[in-house]
Short mmCIF file of N, CA and C in Angstrom, two decimals:
data_model
loop_
_atom_site.label_atom_id
_atom_site.label_comp_id
_atom_site.label_asym_id
_atom_site.label_seq_id
_atom_site.Cartn_x
_atom_site.Cartn_y
_atom_site.Cartn_z
N MET A 1 48.58 -68.39 22.58
CA MET A 1 47.19 -68.77 22.13
C MET A 1 46.09 -68.43 22.93
N ALA A 2 46.14 -67.83 23.77
CA ALA A 2 45.05 -66.99 24.43
C ALA A 2 44.89 -66.25 23.82
N ASN A 3 45.31 -64.76 23.57
CA ASN A 3 45.54 -63.98 22.78
C ASN A 3 45.37 -64.09 21.97
N LEU A 4 45.09 -65.16 20.87
CA LEU A 4 44.73 -65.27 19.97
C LEU A 4 43.67 -65.61 19.63
N ALA A 5 43.06 -65.82 21.35
CA ALA A 5 41.39 -66.64 20.73
C ALA A 5 40.63 -65.48 21.88
N GLN A 6 41.33 -64.86 22.73
CA GLN A 6 40.35 -63.35 22.71
C GLN A 6 40.38 -62.21 21.81
N ALA A 7 41.39 -62.45 20.80
CA ALA A 7 41.49 -61.57 19.84
C ALA A 7 40.44 -62.07 18.38
N ARG A 8 40.22 -63.02 18.04
CA ARG A 8 38.83 -63.13 17.26
C ARG A 8 37.61 -63.16 18.01
N ARG A 9 37.49 -62.92 19.44
CA ARG A 9 36.22 -63.31 20.06
C ARG A 9 36.29 -61.59 19.48
N SER A 10 36.97 -60.58 19.87
CA SER A 10 36.50 -59.43 20.18
C SER A 10 36.43 -58.63 18.67
N LEU A 11 37.01 -59.52 17.27
CA LEU A 11 36.59 -59.49 16.04
C LEU A 11 35.47 -59.61 15.84
N ARG A 12 34.88 -61.33 16.83
CA ARG A 12 33.78 -61.00 15.99
C ARG A 12 32.32 -59.87 16.62
N ILE A 13 32.68 -59.75 18.01
CA ILE A 13 32.00 -59.10 18.54
C ILE A 13 32.04 -57.37 17.59
N VAL A 14 32.91 -56.91 17.34
CA VAL A 14 33.22 -55.52 16.56
C VAL A 14 32.50 -56.00 14.85
N LEU A 15 33.16 -57.35 14.03
CA LEU A 15 31.93 -57.55 13.05
C LEU A 15 30.23 -57.50 13.43
N VAL A 16 29.71 -58.38 14.07
CA VAL A 16 28.61 -58.02 14.63
C VAL A 16 27.86 -57.16 14.85
N VAL A 17 28.62 -56.37 15.80
CA VAL A 17 27.72 -54.67 16.41
C VAL A 17 27.99 -53.83 14.87
N CYS A 18 29.19 -54.02 13.82
CA CYS A 18 28.88 -53.76 12.66
C CYS A 18 27.92 -54.19 11.49
N ALA A 19 27.96 -55.55 11.42
CA ALA A 19 26.82 -55.91 10.49
C ALA A 19 25.36 -55.29 11.35
N ILE A 20 25.23 -55.22 12.96
CA ILE A 20 23.92 -54.65 13.24
C ILE A 20 23.70 -53.35 13.07
N LEU A 21 24.60 -52.68 12.73
CA LEU A 21 24.43 -50.87 12.01
C LEU A 21 23.88 -50.66 10.75
N VAL A 22 24.76 -52.23 10.02
CA VAL A 22 24.83 -51.93 8.45
C VAL A 22 23.09 -51.78 8.23
N VAL A 23 22.84 -53.34 8.70
CA VAL A 23 21.05 -53.71 8.96
C VAL A 23 20.42 -52.31 9.16
N ALA A 24 20.57 -52.00 10.42
CA ALA A 24 19.94 -50.56 10.43
C ALA A 24 19.97 -49.91 9.98
N ALA A 25 20.76 -49.06 9.23
CA ALA A 25 21.03 -47.97 8.01
C ALA A 25 20.43 -48.57 7.58
N LEU A 26 20.16 -49.75 6.62
CA LEU A 26 19.57 -50.17 5.67
C LEU A 26 18.01 -50.00 5.87
N ALA A 27 17.46 -50.40 6.80
CA ALA A 27 15.95 -50.07 7.56
C ALA A 27 15.66 -48.82 7.40
N VAL A 28 16.78 -48.01 7.89
CA VAL A 28 15.96 -46.12 8.01
C VAL A 28 16.20 -45.96 6.83
N LEU A 29 17.07 -46.20 5.81
CA LEU A 29 16.66 -45.88 4.17
C LEU A 29 16.16 -46.31 3.28
N ILE A 30 15.06 -47.56 3.94
CA ILE A 30 14.44 -48.03 3.09
C ILE A 30 12.71 -47.58 3.73
N SER A 31 12.68 -46.79 5.26
CA SER A 31 11.97 -46.21 5.57
C SER A 31 11.05 -45.23 5.33
N PRO A 32 9.79 -44.57 5.57
CA PRO A 32 10.06 -43.67 5.44
C PRO A 32 10.28 -42.17 5.78
N LEU A 33 10.83 -42.76 6.91
CA LEU A 33 11.65 -41.57 7.85
C LEU A 33 12.69 -41.01 6.96
N ALA A 34 13.38 -41.78 5.98
CA ALA A 34 14.71 -41.23 5.12
C ALA A 34 14.34 -40.92 4.05
N ARG A 35 12.89 -40.54 3.49
CA ARG A 35 12.56 -40.26 2.39
C ARG A 35 12.27 -38.58 2.28
N PRO A 36 12.63 -38.14 1.69
CA PRO A 36 12.35 -36.04 2.10
C PRO A 36 10.61 -36.08 1.64
N SER A 37 10.51 -34.78 2.04
CA SER A 37 9.06 -34.74 2.77
C SER A 37 8.58 -33.91 1.07
N ASN A 38 7.40 -33.42 1.41
CA ASN A 38 6.91 -33.07 -0.22
C ASN A 38 7.06 -31.32 0.21
N SER A 39 7.49 -30.80 1.29
CA SER A 39 7.73 -29.48 1.28
C SER A 39 8.87 -29.05 0.54
N GLY A 40 10.09 -29.60 0.20
CA GLY A 40 11.21 -28.83 -0.79
C GLY A 40 9.85 -28.43 -2.28
N GLN A 41 8.92 -30.13 -2.90
CA GLN A 41 8.45 -29.82 -3.93
C GLN A 41 7.45 -28.22 -4.24
N LYS A 42 7.10 -27.99 -2.56
CA LYS A 42 5.99 -26.93 -2.31
C LYS A 42 6.64 -26.26 -2.09
N GLU A 43 8.09 -25.70 -1.67
CA GLU A 43 8.42 -24.45 -1.76
C GLU A 43 8.62 -23.90 -3.15
N PHE A 44 9.09 -25.18 -4.06
CA PHE A 44 9.81 -24.80 -5.94
C PHE A 44 8.65 -24.34 -6.28
N ASP A 45 7.25 -24.79 -5.99
CA ASP A 45 6.48 -24.79 -6.72
C ASP A 45 5.65 -23.37 -5.80
N ASP A 46 5.84 -22.59 -5.14
CA ASP A 46 5.80 -21.78 -4.61
C ASP A 46 6.56 -21.33 -5.31
N VAL A 47 7.59 -20.76 -5.05
CA VAL A 47 8.44 -19.81 -6.21
C VAL A 47 7.98 -19.50 -7.43
N ARG A 48 7.79 -20.81 -7.53
CA ARG A 48 7.36 -20.91 -9.03
C ARG A 48 6.78 -20.15 -9.42
N ALA A 49 5.33 -20.34 -8.83
CA ALA A 49 4.46 -19.35 -9.06
C ALA A 49 4.21 -17.76 -8.53
N LYS A 50 5.41 -17.24 -8.22
CA LYS A 50 5.65 -16.52 -8.13
C LYS A 50 6.69 -15.03 -8.79
N VAL A 51 7.48 -16.29 -9.59
CA VAL A 51 7.71 -15.13 -10.90
C VAL A 51 6.94 -15.57 -11.81
N GLN A 52 6.62 -16.41 -12.13
CA GLN A 52 5.07 -16.40 -13.32
C GLN A 52 4.43 -14.96 -13.04
N GLN A 53 3.73 -14.94 -12.04
CA GLN A 53 2.56 -13.93 -11.66
C GLN A 53 3.71 -12.62 -11.41
N LYS A 54 5.25 -12.69 -11.38
CA LYS A 54 5.70 -11.20 -11.62
C LYS A 54 6.28 -10.99 -13.24
N ILE A 55 6.40 -12.06 -14.72
CA ILE A 55 6.01 -12.02 -15.57
C ILE A 55 5.09 -11.72 -16.11
N LYS A 56 4.31 -11.89 -15.43
CA LYS A 56 3.00 -11.02 -16.24
C LYS A 56 2.78 -9.87 -15.62
N GLN A 57 3.35 -8.87 -14.62
CA GLN A 57 3.43 -7.82 -14.56
C GLN A 57 4.23 -7.48 -15.38
N VAL A 58 5.32 -7.45 -15.30
CA VAL A 58 6.27 -6.75 -16.19
C VAL A 58 5.96 -6.27 -17.99
N ILE A 59 5.74 -5.48 -18.09
CA ILE A 59 5.48 -5.33 -19.21
C ILE A 59 6.25 -5.30 -20.31
N PRO A 60 5.71 -5.64 -21.60
CA PRO A 60 6.32 -6.09 -23.09
C PRO A 60 7.31 -4.59 -23.60
N PRO A 61 8.20 -4.78 -24.12
CA PRO A 61 8.70 -4.08 -24.34
C PRO A 61 8.04 -3.26 -25.36
N ASP A 62 7.33 -4.07 -26.82
CA ASP A 62 6.87 -3.71 -27.01
C ASP A 62 5.82 -2.69 -27.02
N GLN A 63 5.28 -2.79 -25.73
CA GLN A 63 4.17 -2.18 -24.91
C GLN A 63 4.19 -1.18 -24.50
N VAL A 64 5.48 -0.66 -24.59
CA VAL A 64 5.89 0.80 -23.26
C VAL A 64 5.43 2.26 -24.03
N ASP A 65 5.90 2.55 -25.04
CA ASP A 65 5.57 3.43 -25.62
C ASP A 65 3.78 3.85 -25.35
N THR A 66 2.96 2.10 -25.78
CA THR A 66 1.96 2.93 -25.84
C THR A 66 1.17 3.23 -24.52
N ARG A 67 1.73 2.54 -23.32
CA ARG A 67 1.29 2.38 -21.38
C ARG A 67 1.88 3.97 -20.95
N VAL A 68 3.35 3.95 -21.99
CA VAL A 68 2.99 5.71 -21.47
C VAL A 68 2.59 7.27 -21.87
N SER A 69 1.72 6.57 -22.98
CA SER A 69 1.01 7.89 -23.54
C SER A 69 -0.65 7.38 -22.96
N GLN A 70 -0.71 6.71 -23.28
CA GLN A 70 -1.70 6.26 -22.00
C GLN A 70 -1.68 7.41 -20.21
N ALA A 71 -0.60 6.71 -19.58
CA ALA A 71 -0.45 7.75 -18.67
C ALA A 71 -0.45 8.83 -19.16
N ARG A 72 0.34 9.26 -19.61
CA ARG A 72 0.58 11.06 -20.22
C ARG A 72 -1.22 11.24 -20.46
N THR A 73 -1.87 10.85 -20.69
CA THR A 73 -3.46 10.86 -20.92
C THR A 73 -4.09 10.92 -19.94
N GLN A 74 -3.80 9.90 -19.03
CA GLN A 74 -4.73 9.63 -18.24
C GLN A 74 -4.28 10.63 -16.74
N ILE A 75 -3.13 11.15 -16.71
CA ILE A 75 -2.09 12.34 -16.27
C ILE A 75 -3.23 13.32 -16.69
N ASP A 76 -3.30 14.33 -17.51
CA ASP A 76 -3.89 15.24 -18.48
C ASP A 76 -5.67 15.55 -18.07
N GLN A 77 -6.34 14.44 -17.81
CA GLN A 77 -7.50 14.31 -17.77
C GLN A 77 -7.75 14.56 -16.36
N PHE A 78 -6.96 13.77 -15.14
CA PHE A 78 -6.63 13.76 -13.90
C PHE A 78 -6.39 15.07 -14.10
N TYR A 79 -5.41 16.43 -14.20
CA TYR A 79 -5.17 17.64 -14.26
C TYR A 79 -6.91 18.43 -14.44
N LYS A 80 -7.40 17.98 -16.09
CA LYS A 80 -8.31 18.88 -16.09
C LYS A 80 -9.54 18.81 -15.32
N ASP A 81 -9.94 17.41 -15.19
CA ASP A 81 -11.04 17.60 -14.17
C ASP A 81 -11.06 17.33 -12.64
N ARG A 82 -9.79 17.47 -12.37
CA ARG A 82 -9.95 17.47 -10.78
C ARG A 82 -9.40 18.47 -10.15
N LEU A 83 -8.37 19.11 -10.68
CA LEU A 83 -7.80 20.42 -10.45
C LEU A 83 -7.78 21.44 -11.23
N PRO A 84 -8.52 22.66 -9.66
CA PRO A 84 -8.70 23.93 -10.81
C PRO A 84 -7.75 24.90 -11.36
N ALA A 85 -8.01 25.97 -12.20
CA ALA A 85 -6.95 26.12 -12.46
C ALA A 85 -7.53 27.85 -11.55
N GLU A 86 -8.48 28.31 -11.48
CA GLU A 86 -8.67 28.91 -10.49
C GLU A 86 -8.33 28.99 -9.29
N ALA A 87 -8.04 29.78 -8.44
CA ALA A 87 -7.90 29.45 -6.88
C ALA A 87 -9.41 29.55 -6.31
N SER A 88 -10.18 30.95 -6.87
CA SER A 88 -12.02 30.65 -6.87
C SER A 88 -12.61 30.04 -6.35
N THR A 89 -12.42 28.91 -7.31
CA THR A 89 -13.34 27.54 -7.96
C THR A 89 -12.91 26.68 -6.70
N ILE A 90 -11.85 26.98 -5.34
CA ILE A 90 -11.20 26.30 -4.22
C ILE A 90 -12.13 26.85 -3.32
N SER A 91 -12.38 28.20 -2.83
CA SER A 91 -12.91 28.70 -1.84
C SER A 91 -15.07 28.37 -2.39
N VAL A 92 -15.26 28.75 -3.47
CA VAL A 92 -16.92 28.44 -4.02
C VAL A 92 -16.96 26.77 -3.29
N GLU A 93 -16.21 26.10 -4.00
CA GLU A 93 -16.81 24.16 -3.45
C GLU A 93 -16.29 24.31 -2.45
N LEU A 94 -15.70 24.55 -1.37
CA LEU A 94 -15.64 24.21 0.32
C LEU A 94 -16.54 25.44 0.70
N GLY A 95 -17.05 26.77 0.24
CA GLY A 95 -18.27 26.98 0.47
C GLY A 95 -19.78 26.01 0.35
N LYS A 96 -19.87 25.43 -0.70
CA LYS A 96 -20.73 24.83 -1.57
C LYS A 96 -21.01 23.65 -0.72
N LEU A 97 -19.73 22.94 -0.52
CA LEU A 97 -19.94 22.02 0.66
C LEU A 97 -20.18 22.01 2.07
N ALA A 98 -19.97 23.04 2.41
CA ALA A 98 -20.33 23.37 3.66
C ALA A 98 -21.47 23.67 3.72
N ALA A 99 -22.08 23.97 3.02
CA ALA A 99 -23.37 24.46 3.22
C ALA A 99 -24.46 23.13 3.04
N GLU A 100 -23.88 22.69 1.84
CA GLU A 100 -24.53 20.73 1.72
C GLU A 100 -24.26 20.16 3.04
N SER A 101 -23.55 20.13 4.05
CA SER A 101 -23.62 19.26 5.09
C SER A 101 -23.96 19.92 5.86
N GLY A 102 -24.27 21.20 5.88
CA GLY A 102 -25.03 21.69 7.35
C GLY A 102 -23.88 22.91 7.98
N VAL A 103 -22.55 22.62 7.63
CA VAL A 103 -21.91 22.80 9.34
C VAL A 103 -21.48 24.69 9.14
N HIS A 104 -20.68 25.51 9.54
CA HIS A 104 -20.61 27.09 9.08
C HIS A 104 -19.21 26.69 8.90
N LEU A 105 -18.91 27.44 8.21
CA LEU A 105 -17.44 27.52 7.81
C LEU A 105 -17.19 29.27 8.27
N SER A 106 -16.56 29.15 9.42
CA SER A 106 -16.42 30.56 9.95
C SER A 106 -15.10 31.66 9.89
N THR A 107 -14.25 30.51 8.83
CA THR A 107 -12.60 30.90 8.80
C THR A 107 -11.79 30.12 7.79
N ALA A 108 -11.53 30.96 6.38
CA ALA A 108 -10.29 30.19 6.37
C ALA A 108 -9.41 30.74 5.53
N HIS A 109 -8.27 30.32 5.82
CA HIS A 109 -6.60 30.86 5.36
C HIS A 109 -6.01 29.84 4.62
N TYR A 110 -5.71 30.46 3.33
CA TYR A 110 -5.59 29.73 1.99
C TYR A 110 -3.41 30.43 2.31
N GLY A 111 -3.20 29.38 1.95
CA GLY A 111 -1.65 29.52 1.24
C GLY A 111 -0.58 28.60 0.03
N ALA A 112 -0.67 29.27 -0.45
CA ALA A 112 -0.10 28.40 -1.86
C ALA A 112 1.77 28.58 -1.72
N GLU A 113 2.16 27.20 -2.41
CA GLU A 113 3.77 27.03 -2.80
C GLU A 113 4.11 26.09 -3.42
N ASP A 114 4.90 26.62 -4.50
CA ASP A 114 4.95 25.55 -5.16
C ASP A 114 5.39 24.64 -5.18
N THR A 115 5.46 23.34 -5.91
CA THR A 115 5.94 22.06 -6.43
C THR A 115 6.68 21.72 -6.75
N ASP A 116 7.04 20.77 -7.25
CA ASP A 116 8.50 20.01 -7.95
C ASP A 116 8.11 20.00 -8.93
N VAL A 117 6.64 19.44 -9.32
CA VAL A 117 5.64 18.78 -10.23
C VAL A 117 5.72 20.29 -11.13
N PRO A 118 5.98 20.55 -12.70
CA PRO A 118 5.77 21.63 -13.32
C PRO A 118 4.56 21.84 -13.53
N ASP A 119 3.48 23.05 -13.42
CA ASP A 119 2.48 23.69 -13.74
C ASP A 119 1.44 23.53 -12.39
N LEU A 120 2.73 22.80 -11.62
CA LEU A 120 1.26 22.63 -10.00
C LEU A 120 1.70 23.82 -9.66
N GLU A 121 0.51 24.02 -8.53
CA GLU A 121 1.21 24.49 -7.10
C GLU A 121 -0.21 24.27 -5.78
N GLN A 122 0.92 23.98 -5.10
CA GLN A 122 -0.36 23.20 -3.74
C GLN A 122 -0.80 23.94 -3.18
N VAL A 123 -1.78 24.57 -2.63
CA VAL A 123 -2.34 24.98 -1.72
C VAL A 123 -2.98 24.28 -0.86
N LYS A 124 -2.70 25.09 0.54
CA LYS A 124 -2.75 24.18 2.14
C LYS A 124 -3.87 25.10 2.69
N ILE A 125 -5.12 25.25 2.62
CA ILE A 125 -6.03 25.25 3.80
C ILE A 125 -6.70 25.43 5.33
N THR A 126 -6.71 26.21 5.84
CA THR A 126 -7.03 25.91 7.48
C THR A 126 -8.07 26.56 7.93
N ALA A 127 -9.34 25.58 7.86
CA ALA A 127 -10.51 26.10 7.72
C ALA A 127 -10.75 25.63 9.12
N ASN A 128 -11.59 26.86 10.26
CA ASN A 128 -12.61 26.41 11.81
C ASN A 128 -13.69 26.39 11.07
N LEU A 129 -14.22 25.20 11.59
CA LEU A 129 -15.91 24.92 11.55
C LEU A 129 -16.32 24.40 12.97
N SER A 130 -17.41 24.77 12.44
CA SER A 130 -18.73 24.44 13.56
C SER A 130 -19.94 23.80 13.52
N GLY A 131 -20.66 22.72 14.21
CA GLY A 131 -22.00 22.59 13.80
C GLY A 131 -21.94 21.03 14.64
N ASP A 132 -22.72 20.26 14.68
CA ASP A 132 -22.96 19.11 15.36
C ASP A 132 -22.17 18.08 14.64
N TYR A 133 -21.67 16.63 15.27
CA TYR A 133 -21.57 16.10 14.93
C TYR A 133 -21.41 15.39 13.74
N LEU A 134 -22.50 15.00 12.85
CA LEU A 134 -23.14 14.32 12.20
C LEU A 134 -22.59 15.17 10.93
N GLN A 135 -22.56 16.92 11.32
CA GLN A 135 -22.69 17.80 10.19
C GLN A 135 -21.38 17.71 9.82
N ILE A 136 -20.70 17.35 10.63
CA ILE A 136 -18.90 17.53 10.28
C ILE A 136 -18.21 16.35 9.32
N VAL A 137 -18.71 15.42 10.24
CA VAL A 137 -18.61 14.15 9.42
C VAL A 137 -19.03 14.16 7.93
N LYS A 138 -20.27 14.04 7.48
CA LYS A 138 -20.64 14.72 6.63
C LYS A 138 -19.43 15.38 6.10
N PHE A 139 -19.18 16.92 6.02
CA PHE A 139 -18.67 17.48 5.66
C PHE A 139 -17.03 17.06 4.88
N ILE A 140 -16.78 16.10 6.14
CA ILE A 140 -15.19 15.66 5.81
C ILE A 140 -15.49 14.37 4.53
N ASN A 141 -16.81 13.63 4.96
CA ASN A 141 -17.04 12.90 3.37
C ASN A 141 -17.22 13.16 2.56
N LEU A 142 -18.01 14.73 2.69
CA LEU A 142 -18.16 15.54 1.19
C LEU A 142 -17.16 15.38 0.81
N LEU A 143 -15.73 16.25 1.51
CA LEU A 143 -14.77 16.59 1.12
C LEU A 143 -13.52 15.52 0.40
N GLU A 144 -13.65 14.85 0.97
CA GLU A 144 -12.96 13.78 0.32
C GLU A 144 -13.68 13.12 -1.00
N ARG A 145 -14.95 13.22 -1.31
CA ARG A 145 -15.12 12.37 -2.60
C ARG A 145 -15.41 13.65 -3.60
N ASP A 146 -14.85 14.64 -3.08
CA ASP A 146 -15.54 15.89 -4.06
C ASP A 146 -14.85 15.56 -5.27
N ARG A 147 -15.48 16.37 -6.08
CA ARG A 147 -14.41 15.96 -8.08
C ARG A 147 -13.35 16.89 -7.86
N LEU A 148 -13.40 17.96 -6.79
CA LEU A 148 -12.12 18.27 -7.00
C LEU A 148 -11.24 17.85 -5.69
N PHE A 149 -9.84 17.66 -6.39
CA PHE A 149 -8.72 16.45 -5.53
C PHE A 149 -8.48 17.37 -4.24
N PHE A 150 -9.27 16.83 -3.35
CA PHE A 150 -9.10 17.65 -1.78
C PHE A 150 -8.21 16.42 -0.91
N ILE A 151 -7.23 16.59 -0.29
CA ILE A 151 -6.47 15.77 0.96
C ILE A 151 -6.87 16.09 2.11
N VAL A 152 -7.30 15.86 3.10
CA VAL A 152 -7.97 15.93 4.50
C VAL A 152 -6.40 15.96 5.35
N ASP A 153 -5.55 16.42 5.60
CA ASP A 153 -3.76 16.48 6.71
C ASP A 153 -4.72 15.85 7.64
N ASN A 154 -5.18 17.17 8.42
CA ASN A 154 -5.38 17.43 9.82
C ASN A 154 -6.60 17.89 10.09
N VAL A 155 -7.42 17.30 11.50
CA VAL A 155 -8.41 17.35 11.98
C VAL A 155 -8.00 17.54 13.65
N SER A 156 -8.55 18.73 14.04
CA SER A 156 -8.41 18.54 15.62
C SER A 156 -9.41 19.74 15.97
N LEU A 157 -9.83 19.35 17.20
CA LEU A 157 -11.14 19.80 18.00
C LEU A 157 -10.97 21.29 18.45
N VAL A 158 -11.22 21.73 17.79
CA VAL A 158 -10.92 23.35 18.82
C VAL A 158 -11.69 23.75 20.02
N GLU A 159 -12.94 23.70 20.11
CA GLU A 159 -13.66 23.97 21.19
C GLU A 159 -15.47 23.06 21.19
N ARG A 160 -15.63 22.98 22.41
CA ARG A 160 -17.27 22.39 22.51
C ARG A 160 -17.62 23.18 22.77
N GLY A 161 -18.73 22.93 22.17
CA GLY A 161 -20.47 24.46 22.06
C GLY A 161 -21.08 23.51 22.75
N SER A 162 -21.60 24.43 23.28
CA SER A 162 -23.03 24.08 24.21
C SER A 162 -24.45 23.78 23.02
N GLY A 163 -24.96 23.09 23.53
CA GLY A 163 -25.95 22.14 22.76
C GLY A 163 -25.68 21.13 21.63
N GLY A 164 -24.35 20.13 22.04
CA GLY A 164 -23.58 19.37 21.12
C GLY A 164 -22.88 19.75 19.67
N LEU A 165 -22.84 21.53 19.80
CA LEU A 165 -21.84 21.38 19.00
C LEU A 165 -20.69 21.34 18.72
N VAL A 166 -20.36 21.21 17.70
CA VAL A 166 -18.51 20.36 17.81
C VAL A 166 -17.94 21.90 17.00
N GLY A 167 -16.42 22.20 17.68
CA GLY A 167 -16.04 23.33 16.30
C GLY A 167 -14.01 22.10 16.41
N LEU A 168 -14.12 22.76 14.69
CA LEU A 168 -13.04 21.51 14.32
C LEU A 168 -12.40 22.49 13.76
N GLN A 169 -10.78 22.48 13.75
CA GLN A 169 -10.16 22.81 12.15
C GLN A 169 -9.54 22.05 11.92
N VAL A 170 -9.45 22.30 10.26
CA VAL A 170 -9.48 21.25 9.43
C VAL A 170 -8.19 21.55 8.49
N VAL A 171 -7.27 21.09 8.21
CA VAL A 171 -6.17 21.48 7.03
C VAL A 171 -6.16 20.63 5.74
N VAL A 172 -6.51 21.17 5.11
CA VAL A 172 -6.66 20.30 3.71
C VAL A 172 -5.78 20.93 2.26
N GLU A 173 -5.20 19.97 1.45
CA GLU A 173 -4.22 20.38 0.74
C GLU A 173 -5.19 20.23 -0.26
N THR A 174 -4.88 20.76 -1.54
CA THR A 174 -5.39 20.98 -2.97
C THR A 174 -4.02 21.04 -3.88
N TYR A 175 -4.81 21.10 -4.83
CA TYR A 175 -3.83 21.88 -6.08
C TYR A 175 -4.13 22.50 -6.83
N LEU A 176 -3.47 23.54 -7.45
CA LEU A 176 -4.01 24.61 -8.07
C LEU A 176 -3.30 24.31 -9.71
N ARG A 177 -3.55 24.26 -10.72
CA ARG A 177 -2.55 24.27 -11.77
C ARG A 177 -2.45 25.77 -12.36
N LYS A 178 -1.00 26.00 -12.51
CA LYS A 178 -0.48 27.22 -13.12
C LYS A 178 -1.17 27.67 -14.50
N GLN A 179 -1.58 28.81 -14.59
CA GLN A 179 -2.25 29.03 -16.08
C GLN A 179 -0.47 28.90 -17.30
N ALA A 180 -0.94 28.34 -18.52
CA ALA A 180 0.70 28.91 -19.63
C ALA A 180 0.60 30.24 -19.57
#
């Protein structure tokens, strides 16, 4: 009988502990700790907004042909306006920019290469300039903003002259339209 009484007491202790655990679990479920945060909803909204933005960027299939023809027209206009058809135009433009900025253009070497784009030839120009710092900055600025398409590829300090003169070697790329 003593074993039976001790077993009942142990069983009661186990039942009380289980009841306390059930009450604690219910309290956690009811409390704000167990509720999901708004981060899931916020993440969902962010992803949804990105998808909507991508949908707006996609060109509808019925507009593809018109967009392609517009792009071709813009490319043709760019070639006509910004890429010279004669090599002499490039050297005349460089001389004009040098005179406008006040730098002395001592030498300019031109090298032409074919490109992967039909009817275009890449012209690489290596020019030696001298002038004061502000004149050289103005020349590079004018070169980058010119109506002809120039890409300043490299600028190297060649020498420092007396009286604040700076010597630079500038490597510039442009493109030449091939005559049909």
